[in-house]
Amino acid sequence: MNDHSSLTPNQVGAEYVTTRRGMWGVKNGADTTGFGGQQEVVTLAQPAHRPFGGWFDDVVDILEELLAADGLRPDQVIEKVTTQYGELVIFVKREYLVNIARYLRDDQDLRFELCLGVSAVHYPEDENRELHGFYTFFSITHNRCLSIEVTAPENDPHIPSIVGIYPGNDWPEREAWDLMGIIFDGHPGLTRSVMPDDWVGHPQRKDYPLGGIPVEYKGAVIPPPDTRREYN
């Protein structure tokens, strides 16, 4: 049974993902942070309904028109639109990310000249959508921001690269692959940017082992969780 008792007012009606307990969601008594009793309900924002408000409606209308002009149904591409905290976030199916990015950059009424990179998030409980890519775009012309979010399953962690449209995304995509394991198809050089080239795994995933891994830094080794100092 899902425990929604810790929902904040902004989370009511949102898409429930999981309830996380402790600082890092560690199980089997290995949480040595002293925050083992902490509980947090993880949700995704609920869909917004028209009118979205302000310029949000204009942007979504233009995107839908451009999709239709390319022979695509908007509901085939756009999964949902959210406006939580006054921010426009459009959830898009990954196979159409390049289309949307090109519209944002090239359409005369949109003119989102900058992509501010991609942030990768891992939701292990979000079945078949465990890996999320979150892109923020900024329009210098209109002085406005919006975000695009796409998802991929762990067993097929592929998202198209948009480096060909926004070259500045080169490094952020490399970092998202290095630390989270998202494979950006079409990237010109998807190599590690933080970890050593021979590193195994992607250390920012939530299922990555906590400790017990030798670190090449002045001969140091991270001890396993059950041998660390207890704080409670």
PDB file of C-alpha atoms in Angstrom:
ATOM      1  CA  MET A   1       0.000   0.000   0.000  1.00  0.00           C
ATOM      2  CA  ASN A   2       1.429   3.401  -0.941  1.00  0.00           C
ATOM      3  CA  ASP A   3       2.080   5.758   1.954  1.00  0.00           C
ATOM      4  CA  HIS A   4       1.137   9.278   0.864  1.00  0.00           C
ATOM      5  CA  SER A   5       0.995  10.724   4.379  1.00  0.00           C
ATOM      6  CA  SER A   6       3.962  13.024   3.769  1.00  0.00           C
ATOM      7  CA  LEU A   7       2.587  14.707   0.635  1.00  0.00           C
ATOM      8  CA  THR A   8       3.058  18.468   0.550  1.00  0.00           C
ATOM      9  CA  PRO A   9       0.277  20.701  -0.833  1.00  0.00           C
ATOM     10  CA  ASN A  10       2.161  20.946  -4.153  1.00  0.00           C
ATOM     11  CA  GLN A  11       2.294  17.140  -4.418  1.00  0.00           C
ATOM     12  CA  VAL A  12      -1.421  16.430  -3.943  1.00  0.00           C
ATOM     13  CA  GLY A  13      -2.728  14.866  -7.159  1.00  0.00           C
ATOM     14  CA  ALA A  14       0.796  14.356  -8.495  1.00  0.00           C
ATOM     15  CA  GLU A  15       2.135  11.105  -9.963  1.00  0.00           C
ATOM     16  CA  TYR A  16       3.378   8.964  -7.057  1.00  0.00           C
ATOM     17  CA  VAL A  17       6.779   7.328  -7.570  1.00  0.00           C
ATOM     18  CA  THR A  18       7.932   6.004  -4.191  1.00  0.00           C
ATOM     19  CA  THR A  19       8.422   6.773  -0.515  1.00  0.00           C
ATOM     20  CA  ARG A  20      12.086   7.143   0.359  1.00  0.00           C
ATOM     21  CA  ARG A  21      13.241   6.535   3.915  1.00  0.00           C
ATOM     22  CA  GLY A  22      16.550   7.618   5.375  1.00  0.00           C
ATOM     23  CA  MET A  23      19.061  10.019   3.875  1.00  0.00           C
ATOM     24  CA  TRP A  24      19.916   7.903   0.826  1.00  0.00           C
ATOM     25  CA  GLY A  25      17.173   5.293   0.786  1.00  0.00           C
ATOM     26  CA  VAL A  26      19.630   2.725   2.163  1.00  0.00           C
ATOM     27  CA  LYS A  27      18.060  -0.502   3.425  1.00  0.00           C
ATOM     28  CA  ASN A  28      19.117  -3.306   5.777  1.00  0.00           C
ATOM     29  CA  GLY A  29      20.367  -0.990   8.507  1.00  0.00           C
ATOM     30  CA  ALA A  30      23.341   0.354   6.544  1.00  0.00           C
ATOM     31  CA  ASP A  31      22.347   4.038   6.858  1.00  0.00           C
ATOM     32  CA  THR A  32      25.026   5.590   9.073  1.00  0.00           C
ATOM     33  CA  THR A  33      24.003   9.217   8.488  1.00  0.00           C
ATOM     34  CA  GLY A  34      21.807   9.536  11.583  1.00  0.00           C
ATOM     35  CA  PHE A  35      18.783  10.332   9.404  1.00  0.00           C
ATOM     36  CA  GLY A  36      17.374   6.800   9.269  1.00  0.00           C
ATOM     37  CA  GLY A  37      13.925   8.007  10.377  1.00  0.00           C
ATOM     38  CA  GLN A  38      13.588  10.600   7.651  1.00  0.00           C
ATOM     39  CA  GLN A  39      10.780   9.966   5.162  1.00  0.00           C
ATOM     40  CA  GLU A  40      10.131  11.635   1.809  1.00  0.00           C
ATOM     41  CA  VAL A  41       7.409  11.004  -0.755  1.00  0.00           C
ATOM     42  CA  VAL A  42       8.795  11.211  -4.303  1.00  0.00           C
ATOM     43  CA  THR A  43       6.345  12.384  -6.961  1.00  0.00           C
ATOM     44  CA  LEU A  44       6.278  13.743 -10.483  1.00  0.00           C
ATOM     45  CA  ALA A  45       4.261  16.885 -11.141  1.00  0.00           C
ATOM     46  CA  GLN A  46       0.647  16.428 -12.148  1.00  0.00           C
ATOM     47  CA  PRO A  47      -0.427  17.443 -15.684  1.00  0.00           C
ATOM     48  CA  ALA A  48      -1.582  21.031 -16.082  1.00  0.00           C
ATOM     49  CA  HIS A  49      -4.735  21.965 -17.979  1.00  0.00           C
ATOM     50  CA  ARG A  50      -5.406  24.849 -20.310  1.00  0.00           C
ATOM     51  CA  PRO A  51      -5.189  27.725 -19.993  1.00  0.00           C
ATOM     52  CA  PHE A  52      -1.640  27.245 -18.719  1.00  0.00           C
ATOM     53  CA  GLY A  53      -1.251  31.001 -18.283  1.00  0.00           C
ATOM     54  CA  GLY A  54       0.849  33.750 -19.832  1.00  0.00           C
ATOM     55  CA  TRP A  55       3.112  32.765 -22.707  1.00  0.00           C
ATOM     56  CA  PHE A  56       2.953  29.056 -21.841  1.00  0.00           C
ATOM     57  CA  ASP A  57      -0.127  28.526 -24.028  1.00  0.00           C
ATOM     58  CA  ASP A  58       1.491  30.298 -26.985  1.00  0.00           C
ATOM     59  CA  VAL A  59       4.599  28.095 -26.846  1.00  0.00           C
ATOM     60  CA  VAL A  60       2.645  24.834 -26.588  1.00  0.00           C
ATOM     61  CA  ASP A  61       0.324  25.965 -29.406  1.00  0.00           C
ATOM     62  CA  ILE A  62       3.289  26.693 -31.680  1.00  0.00           C
ATOM     63  CA  LEU A  63       4.918  23.330 -30.911  1.00  0.00           C
ATOM     64  CA  GLU A  64       1.664  21.526 -31.663  1.00  0.00           C
ATOM     65  CA  GLU A  65       1.296  23.398 -34.967  1.00  0.00           C
ATOM     66  CA  LEU A  66       4.856  22.523 -35.987  1.00  0.00           C
ATOM     67  CA  LEU A  67       4.320  18.866 -35.108  1.00  0.00           C
ATOM     68  CA  ALA A  68       1.123  18.775 -37.148  1.00  0.00           C
ATOM     69  CA  ALA A  69       2.937  20.376 -40.088  1.00  0.00           C
ATOM     70  CA  ASP A  70       5.411  17.488 -39.947  1.00  0.00           C
ATOM     71  CA  GLY A  71       2.572  14.960 -39.985  1.00  0.00           C
ATOM     72  CA  LEU A  72       2.781  14.153 -36.267  1.00  0.00           C
ATOM     73  CA  ARG A  73      -0.089  14.182 -33.792  1.00  0.00           C
ATOM     74  CA  PRO A  74       0.737  16.298 -30.724  1.00  0.00           C
ATOM     75  CA  ASP A  75      -0.564  13.588 -28.381  1.00  0.00           C
ATOM     76  CA  GLN A  76       1.808  11.171 -30.124  1.00  0.00           C
ATOM     77  CA  VAL A  77       4.781  13.319 -29.062  1.00  0.00           C
ATOM     78  CA  ILE A  78       3.851  15.294 -25.929  1.00  0.00           C
ATOM     79  CA  GLU A  79       3.141  13.121 -22.890  1.00  0.00           C
ATOM     80  CA  LYS A  80       2.095  15.938 -20.553  1.00  0.00           C
ATOM     81  CA  VAL A  81       2.622  19.597 -19.731  1.00  0.00           C
ATOM     82  CA  THR A  82       3.275  20.788 -16.176  1.00  0.00           C
ATOM     83  CA  THR A  83       3.418  24.288 -14.697  1.00  0.00           C
ATOM     84  CA  GLN A  84       4.344  23.515 -11.107  1.00  0.00           C
ATOM     85  CA  TYR A  85       6.160  26.351  -9.300  1.00  0.00           C
ATOM     86  CA  GLY A  86       5.425  28.626 -12.262  1.00  0.00           C
ATOM     87  CA  GLU A  87       7.784  26.729 -14.596  1.00  0.00           C
ATOM     88  CA  LEU A  88       6.767  25.287 -17.955  1.00  0.00           C
ATOM     89  CA  VAL A  89       7.958  21.682 -18.338  1.00  0.00           C
ATOM     90  CA  ILE A  90       6.947  19.651 -21.380  1.00  0.00           C
ATOM     91  CA  PHE A  91       7.349  15.871 -21.180  1.00  0.00           C
ATOM     92  CA  VAL A  92       8.231  14.514 -24.621  1.00  0.00           C
ATOM     93  CA  LYS A  93       8.714  10.971 -25.917  1.00  0.00           C
ATOM     94  CA  ARG A  94      12.422  10.461 -26.443  1.00  0.00           C
ATOM     95  CA  GLU A  95      12.221   9.586 -30.139  1.00  0.00           C
ATOM     96  CA  TYR A  96      10.916  13.101 -30.867  1.00  0.00           C
ATOM     97  CA  LEU A  97      13.394  15.063 -28.756  1.00  0.00           C
ATOM     98  CA  VAL A  98      15.418  16.178 -31.787  1.00  0.00           C
ATOM     99  CA  ASN A  99      12.258  17.468 -33.521  1.00  0.00           C
ATOM    100  CA  ILE A 100      11.306  19.520 -30.473  1.00  0.00           C
ATOM    101  CA  ALA A 101      14.830  20.876 -29.982  1.00  0.00           C
ATOM    102  CA  ARG A 102      14.979  22.007 -33.607  1.00  0.00           C
ATOM    103  CA  TYR A 103      11.603  23.733 -33.345  1.00  0.00           C
ATOM    104  CA  LEU A 104      12.702  25.551 -30.184  1.00  0.00           C
ATOM    105  CA  ARG A 105      15.862  26.827 -31.832  1.00  0.00           C
ATOM    106  CA  ASP A 106      14.630  27.622 -35.353  1.00  0.00           C
ATOM    107  CA  ASP A 107      11.038  28.820 -35.172  1.00  0.00           C
ATOM    108  CA  GLN A 108      10.840  32.611 -35.434  1.00  0.00           C
ATOM    109  CA  ASP A 109       8.209  32.826 -32.700  1.00  0.00           C
ATOM    110  CA  LEU A 110      10.083  30.585 -30.255  1.00  0.00           C
ATOM    111  CA  ARG A 111      13.785  31.441 -30.633  1.00  0.00           C
ATOM    112  CA  PHE A 112      15.204  29.475 -27.710  1.00  0.00           C
ATOM    113  CA  GLU A 113      18.787  30.153 -28.687  1.00  0.00           C
ATOM    114  CA  LEU A 114      20.409  28.415 -25.724  1.00  0.00           C
ATOM    115  CA  CYS A 115      20.181  24.941 -24.233  1.00  0.00           C
ATOM    116  CA  LEU A 116      21.582  25.056 -20.714  1.00  0.00           C
ATOM    117  CA  GLY A 117      22.568  21.393 -20.723  1.00  0.00           C
ATOM    118  CA  VAL A 118      20.939  18.163 -19.582  1.00  0.00           C
ATOM    119  CA  SER A 119      20.526  16.867 -16.051  1.00  0.00           C
ATOM    120  CA  ALA A 120      20.078  13.123 -15.564  1.00  0.00           C
ATOM    121  CA  VAL A 121      17.902  11.688 -12.797  1.00  0.00           C
ATOM    122  CA  HIS A 122      17.433   8.071 -11.738  1.00  0.00           C
ATOM    123  CA  TYR A 123      14.050   6.906 -10.401  1.00  0.00           C
ATOM    124  CA  PRO A 124      14.482   3.126  -9.857  1.00  0.00           C
ATOM    125  CA  GLU A 125      10.788   2.748  -8.983  1.00  0.00           C
ATOM    126  CA  ASP A 126       9.489   4.525 -12.106  1.00  0.00           C
ATOM    127  CA  GLU A 127       9.019   1.305 -14.050  1.00  0.00           C
ATOM    128  CA  ASN A 128      10.171   1.415 -17.692  1.00  0.00           C
ATOM    129  CA  ARG A 129      11.001   5.132 -17.216  1.00  0.00           C
ATOM    130  CA  GLU A 130      13.807   4.843 -14.688  1.00  0.00           C
ATOM    131  CA  LEU A 131      16.180   7.305 -16.377  1.00  0.00           C
ATOM    132  CA  HIS A 132      15.081  10.904 -16.921  1.00  0.00           C
ATOM    133  CA  GLY A 133      16.813  13.569 -19.007  1.00  0.00           C
ATOM    134  CA  PHE A 134      15.902  17.140 -18.053  1.00  0.00           C
ATOM    135  CA  TYR A 135      16.792  19.935 -20.509  1.00  0.00           C
ATOM    136  CA  THR A 136      16.398  23.668 -19.880  1.00  0.00           C
ATOM    137  CA  PHE A 137      16.167  26.091 -22.809  1.00  0.00           C
ATOM    138  CA  PHE A 138      16.498  29.861 -22.680  1.00  0.00           C
ATOM    139  CA  SER A 139      15.284  32.435 -25.183  1.00  0.00           C
ATOM    140  CA  ILE A 140      17.485  35.519 -25.276  1.00  0.00           C
ATOM    141  CA  THR A 141      15.033  37.151 -27.694  1.00  0.00           C
ATOM    142  CA  HIS A 142      12.008  36.742 -25.437  1.00  0.00           C
ATOM    143  CA  ASN A 143      13.763  36.447 -22.037  1.00  0.00           C
ATOM    144  CA  ARG A 144      11.986  33.231 -21.049  1.00  0.00           C
ATOM    145  CA  CYS A 145      12.861  29.688 -19.973  1.00  0.00           C
ATOM    146  CA  LEU A 146      11.204  26.314 -20.418  1.00  0.00           C
ATOM    147  CA  SER A 147      12.264  22.729 -19.816  1.00  0.00           C
ATOM    148  CA  ILE A 148      11.837  19.500 -21.749  1.00  0.00           C
ATOM    149  CA  GLU A 149      11.885  16.143 -19.966  1.00  0.00           C
ATOM    150  CA  VAL A 150      12.318  12.742 -21.612  1.00  0.00           C
ATOM    151  CA  THR A 151      12.638   9.254 -20.139  1.00  0.00           C
ATOM    152  CA  ALA A 152      14.270   5.945 -20.983  1.00  0.00           C
ATOM    153  CA  PRO A 153      14.133   2.491 -19.356  1.00  0.00           C
ATOM    154  CA  GLU A 154      17.208   1.058 -17.663  1.00  0.00           C
ATOM    155  CA  ASN A 155      17.209  -1.882 -20.058  1.00  0.00           C
ATOM    156  CA  ASP A 156      17.296   0.477 -23.065  1.00  0.00           C
ATOM    157  CA  PRO A 157      19.033   3.644 -21.783  1.00  0.00           C
ATOM    158  CA  HIS A 158      19.078   5.508 -25.097  1.00  0.00           C
ATOM    159  CA  ILE A 159      18.146   9.152 -25.717  1.00  0.00           C
ATOM    160  CA  PRO A 160      18.974  11.002 -28.964  1.00  0.00           C
ATOM    161  CA  SER A 161      21.801  13.528 -28.758  1.00  0.00           C
ATOM    162  CA  ILE A 162      20.958  17.157 -29.540  1.00  0.00           C
ATOM    163  CA  VAL A 163      24.595  18.249 -29.897  1.00  0.00           C
ATOM    164  CA  GLY A 164      23.998  18.720 -33.627  1.00  0.00           C
ATOM    165  CA  ILE A 165      21.420  21.402 -32.770  1.00  0.00           C
ATOM    166  CA  TYR A 166      22.905  22.790 -29.556  1.00  0.00           C
ATOM    167  CA  PRO A 167      26.692  22.156 -29.697  1.00  0.00           C
ATOM    168  CA  GLY A 168      27.082  23.368 -26.112  1.00  0.00           C
ATOM    169  CA  ASN A 169      25.360  20.182 -24.965  1.00  0.00           C
ATOM    170  CA  ASP A 170      28.466  18.148 -25.821  1.00  0.00           C
ATOM    171  CA  TRP A 171      29.950  18.135 -22.327  1.00  0.00           C
ATOM    172  CA  PRO A 172      26.655  17.862 -20.353  1.00  0.00           C
ATOM    173  CA  GLU A 173      25.658  14.787 -22.380  1.00  0.00           C
ATOM    174  CA  ARG A 174      29.065  13.211 -21.754  1.00  0.00           C
ATOM    175  CA  GLU A 175      28.703  13.872 -18.031  1.00  0.00           C
ATOM    176  CA  ALA A 176      25.153  12.442 -17.957  1.00  0.00           C
ATOM    177  CA  TRP A 177      26.435   9.273 -19.643  1.00  0.00           C
ATOM    178  CA  ASP A 178      29.488   9.049 -17.398  1.00  0.00           C
ATOM    179  CA  LEU A 179      27.658   9.428 -14.097  1.00  0.00           C
ATOM    180  CA  MET A 180      24.167   8.115 -14.904  1.00  0.00           C
ATOM    181  CA  GLY A 181      24.614   5.772 -17.868  1.00  0.00           C
ATOM    182  CA  ILE A 182      22.302   7.427 -20.408  1.00  0.00           C
ATOM    183  CA  ILE A 183      23.554   6.680 -23.933  1.00  0.00           C
ATOM    184  CA  PHE A 184      23.091   9.713 -26.194  1.00  0.00           C
ATOM    185  CA  ASP A 185      22.740   8.306 -29.691  1.00  0.00           C
ATOM    186  CA  GLY A 186      24.531  10.382 -32.305  1.00  0.00           C
ATOM    187  CA  HIS A 187      26.876  12.131 -29.878  1.00  0.00           C
ATOM    188  CA  PRO A 188      30.201  12.809 -31.654  1.00  0.00           C
ATOM    189  CA  GLY A 189      32.399  11.503 -28.820  1.00  0.00           C
ATOM    190  CA  LEU A 190      30.566   9.910 -25.908  1.00  0.00           C
ATOM    191  CA  THR A 191      33.460   9.297 -23.518  1.00  0.00           C
ATOM    192  CA  ARG A 192      33.822   9.692 -19.772  1.00  0.00           C
ATOM    193  CA  SER A 193      34.267  13.242 -18.528  1.00  0.00           C
ATOM    194  CA  VAL A 194      34.682  12.744 -14.765  1.00  0.00           C
ATOM    195  CA  MET A 195      35.534   9.121 -14.002  1.00  0.00           C
ATOM    196  CA  PRO A 196      38.614   7.265 -15.341  1.00  0.00           C
ATOM    197  CA  ASP A 197      38.142   5.713 -18.776  1.00  0.00           C
ATOM    198  CA  ASP A 198      38.238   2.174 -17.364  1.00  0.00           C
ATOM    199  CA  TRP A 199      35.719   2.842 -14.573  1.00  0.00           C
ATOM    200  CA  VAL A 200      32.943   0.256 -14.329  1.00  0.00           C
ATOM    201  CA  GLY A 201      29.412   1.530 -13.766  1.00  0.00           C
ATOM    202  CA  HIS A 202      27.779   4.918 -13.327  1.00  0.00           C
ATOM    203  CA  PRO A 203      28.205   6.232  -9.771  1.00  0.00           C
ATOM    204  CA  GLN A 204      25.223   8.597  -9.517  1.00  0.00           C
ATOM    205  CA  ARG A 205      22.634   5.888 -10.066  1.00  0.00           C
ATOM    206  CA  LYS A 206      20.636   5.125  -6.963  1.00  0.00           C
ATOM    207  CA  ASP A 207      21.510   1.423  -7.145  1.00  0.00           C
ATOM    208  CA  TYR A 208      25.262   2.072  -7.292  1.00  0.00           C
ATOM    209  CA  PRO A 209      27.115   0.397  -4.381  1.00  0.00           C
ATOM    210  CA  LEU A 210      27.736   2.608  -1.337  1.00  0.00           C
ATOM    211  CA  GLY A 211      31.382   2.188  -0.403  1.00  0.00           C
ATOM    212  CA  GLY A 212      33.699  -0.775  -0.581  1.00  0.00           C
ATOM    213  CA  ILE A 213      35.192   0.510  -3.837  1.00  0.00           C
ATOM    214  CA  PRO A 214      38.933   1.337  -3.986  1.00  0.00           C
ATOM    215  CA  VAL A 215      39.536   4.962  -4.952  1.00  0.00           C
ATOM    216  CA  GLU A 216      42.759   6.033  -6.658  1.00  0.00           C
ATOM    217  CA  TYR A 217      43.345   9.079  -4.468  1.00  0.00           C
ATOM    218  CA  LYS A 218      46.418   9.002  -2.248  1.00  0.00           C
ATOM    219  CA  GLY A 219      45.892   5.278  -1.681  1.00  0.00           C
ATOM    220  CA  ALA A 220      42.512   5.809   0.040  1.00  0.00           C
ATOM    221  CA  VAL A 221      39.765   3.169   0.147  1.00  0.00           C
ATOM    222  CA  ILE A 222      36.108   3.778   0.994  1.00  0.00           C
ATOM    223  CA  PRO A 223      35.132   1.255   3.694  1.00  0.00           C
ATOM    224  CA  PRO A 224      31.916  -0.794   3.355  1.00  0.00           C
ATOM    225  CA  PRO A 225      28.888   0.835   5.049  1.00  0.00           C
ATOM    226  CA  ASP A 226      28.725  -1.711   7.885  1.00  0.00           C
ATOM    227  CA  THR A 227      32.256  -0.859   9.029  1.00  0.00           C
ATOM    228  CA  ARG A 228      31.867   2.912   9.097  1.00  0.00           C
ATOM    229  CA  ARG A 229      31.276   4.973  12.198  1.00  0.00           C
ATOM    230  CA  GLU A 230      27.727   4.852  13.552  1.00  0.00           C
ATOM    231  CA  TYR A 231      26.010   8.177  14.277  1.00  0.00           C
ATOM    232  CA  ASN A 232      22.827   7.007  15.959  1.00  0.00           C
TER     233      ASN A 232
END
